[in-house]
Amino acid sequence: MFSIISLAVPGVVLGIGYIFIWNQKWLEPLGLHLYGTPSLLVIAGIAGAIPYAVRVQLGAFGNLSGTMLKAAAIQGATIFERMRDIVLPLVRQSLLIAILASFGTSVFDLALASMLRPANYSLMPLVIDRAFEFSRYGYATAATVVSCGIVVVIIIVMQASGRLWFRWLDRNRSR
C-alpha cells in the first residue's frame, strides 16, 4: 500500500521534500549532504520508480507457491538456497521487466529534474522543455526522438544481456 504513495504526490512536492531532507547541516559531517549532486537525482529516480517495480513484482510473487518453499525447507534447504533455486528463477523475468520499466519511467521525469538539477549538468528533460519554451519545435522533437531511441536501445540491450545471463546461470546450475 505504501509503495503507491509517490504516485499520488506530484513530482514538484517530492522534489521539495528531497531538498528539505537532503539539505540539512547535520548531514555534512556524515558525508550525506546530497543536495546539488547527481546522487540525489539517482536516489529520487529510484524512489519514484518503486511503485512501478512493486506493481510488476506483485503479480510474479503472487504466483509463487508456498508449498514449494515449505517442501524445500523440509528437505533442509537454507533460506538462501530457497531464494536462489526456487524464487529467483520464477521471478527473474518480472524482476528484469520491473528494473527496465523503472528505468524507462525515471529518465524523463521533468519535475524532479527541474527541482534537483545539479549545477553544471544538462539534463535531457530540461533541454527538451527549454527548446519547447523557446519555440524550437524541430530541435525539441528531434531531441525527444533521439532520447527515446537511446532509452529503447538501452532497454533492449539490458533485456538481452539479462536473458543471456539467466541462460548462463541455468546452464551452470544444471551441472
mmCIF file of C-alpha atoms in Angstrom, residues 52-53 94-104:
data_model
loop_
_atom_site.group_PDB
_atom_site.id
_atom_site.type_symbol
_atom_site.label_atom_id
_atom_site.label_comp_id
_atom_site.label_asym_id
_atom_site.label_seq_id
_atom_site.Cartn_x
_atom_site.Cartn_y
_atom_site.Cartn_z
ATOM 1 C CA TYR A 52 6.008 0.643 -10.892
ATOM 2 C CA ALA A 53 8.501 -2.027 -9.863
ATOM 3 C CA SER A 94 9.470 -9.943 -13.956
ATOM 4 C CA LEU A 95 12.393 -8.581 -11.933
ATOM 5 C CA LEU A 96 14.171 -7.645 -15.142
ATOM 6 C CA ILE A 97 10.997 -6.078 -16.543
ATOM 7 C CA ALA A 98 10.487 -4.127 -13.301
ATOM 8 C CA ILE A 99 14.027 -2.744 -13.485
ATOM 9 C CA LEU A 100 13.629 -1.772 -17.131
ATOM 10 C CA ALA A 101 10.202 -0.186 -16.594
ATOM 11 C CA SER A 102 11.553 1.772 -13.647
ATOM 12 C CA PHE A 103 14.488 2.985 -15.717
ATOM 13 C CA GLY A 104 12.233 3.972 -18.601
#
